[in-house]
Amino acid sequence: MSGPVRALAPPPAAVHRARPARGPLPAGTGILLRLALRRDRLLIPVWTVAISGVLASMPNSLAAVYGTAAERANMAATATATSSLRAVYGPVFSDSTGGLAAWRAGLYAAAFAAVMSLIVVVRHTREEEETGRQELLSSACVARGAPLTAALLAALAGNTAIAVLVTAGLSGQGYGGALALGLAVGCTGMFFAAAAAVAAQLTESARLAKGLTAAALGAAFVLRAAGDSARPDGSSPLTWISPLGWAEQVRSYADERWWALLLPLAGALLLTALAYRLTGRRDLTMSFLPSRPGPATGAIRSAGALALRLQRGALVGWGAGFLVLGAVFGWIAGSASDLVGGSRQAREVFQRMGGQSGLTDAFLAAMVGLLGMAAALYGVASVLRLHGEETSQRAEPLLAARLGRLRWAAGHLALAYGGAALIMVLGGAGLALGHGHDMPAVLGACLGQLPAIWALTSVAVLLYGALPRTAPAAWAVAGVCLALGWVGPALDLPRAVMDVSPFSHLAKLPGGAMEWPPAVILTAVATALTVAGLAGLRRRDLVMT
């Protein structure tokens, strides 16, 4: 009986290649790690280069703005004395160029490393179980803990690369401070990688696991901001219980506290041990926090309603975040003039970033631009939900019925384009309420970002529709535009380089005059790319993996 079965169903090649474990790692870890690194061969390099590149560019941009020691000391004293600035960037521990670079971008580099880590770990654990691929792999010679080990090692590779590149990029400002900052960023990333590993055991879907870890990251940011706002020296208990606050406590370029690195390392080890214990106590695809079953009779009767049901959580989260972020930006807008102090170069940079009609309006315009670039990330993520539905084979049963591909895609695209407009309105409302500025002017400025947001969103539509296997490259396009908008004005990059980003063509509002031709052209480009992407979707086969 067994002979014919083996003859009809020969085991896959992976079964022969996976050998029982002869070392400390579970069986199959090596193969799964190589698979994870191959699948993330674009994601991890883009994130590591972007994070380390922004940090490495900070000393030059700060030196261009605050050229003398007196200007740097004045700016550091102002930032330390302003509670709203401490809440956003943390306290200043050193007025050296390296110390100011760590203050200005270190916290956000650690947060971005955490986001990269949670994406990598959830992608190779819970998402693999959700799509059924893990069940296929587990039928071979793969130990139960191998997928979790491979995911954590992939995250470790990314965070190690960040630490090395940050150290190399900032070593000119002092090797000790650069090494401390690189290790702080990398250790924070590993802490949230371990937190994502625990979340992947607790929740039943990759979306919930990412949301739970992202909520923990947001709570860490709020705790740190509250603590730093209360005390100028970072000694608040709220700062000490925040994982993002631990990175700050390393105090790069200010008599480094090397022992503070033990806090994220110990936390990561404890969470990793908890994740291994949980994964050994549950069945494959099961979770400790199972989702509630839906109603016996379905109430969703259209593709648009289904898209709203799938994406409403993300839309609510982004909207709430933009409202709070806008209020924070509006709150610190009044401190903009204090931040630049008497530095003429700083005023010129802020003018280039924001407009010509006053420093406060220029600061508000710069914040509106940042909100617009973040909203473009929402648009890309919303479009790529189509790609996820298709590759997970949830779209196939829908499209096998009378539902056409364009109607199916239209619901998600309406949320991508319309949702971006909604969160920009919420961000503008928060900005105006926080600052007490003219509400119509700020809302108009936020809506003026929509042509550029839609242009980047339409690039994702084109890639997904015409070249679905390259759809994740839309993140790289959005990342390049984000990096140009973040550091380009401060570095005074050539106009030809800045023009790569659609945001560089928009009017600087509020404070400037509306320029309709660029907005009309960008909207036309977005429309053309969207039509081309939908045409490609109609003509091609569905992607199953």
GROMACS .gro file of C-alpha atoms in nm, residues 8 12 62 114 127 146 153 186 245 253 282 320 335 371 380 407 425 480 488 493 533 535:
model
   22
    8LEU     CA    1   0.227   0.877  -0.694
   12PRO     CA    2   0.921   1.775  -0.256
   62LEU     CA    3   2.266   7.062   1.085
  114ALA     CA    4   1.068   4.889   1.499
  127GLU     CA    5   0.106   3.560   0.757
  146ALA     CA    6   1.185   2.691   1.293
  153LEU     CA    7   1.699   3.593   1.253
  186GLY     CA    8   1.916   4.816   1.638
  245GLY     CA    9   1.277   5.602   2.598
  253TYR     CA   10   2.755   6.165   2.214
  282ARG     CA   11  -0.104   2.599   2.024
  320ALA     CA   12  -0.714   5.903   1.468
  335SER     CA   13   0.755   7.746   1.917
  371LEU     CA   14   0.117   6.490   0.671
  380VAL     CA   15  -0.004   5.275  -0.109
  407ARG     CA   16  -1.602   4.651  -0.956
  425VAL     CA   17  -0.904   6.662   0.653
  480VAL     CA   18   1.228   5.783  -0.198
  488GLY     CA   19   1.608   6.737   0.060
  493LEU     CA   20   1.952   6.928  -0.322
  533GLY     CA   21  -0.324   4.984  -1.395
  535ALA     CA   22  -0.648   4.791  -1.782
   0.00000   0.00000   0.00000
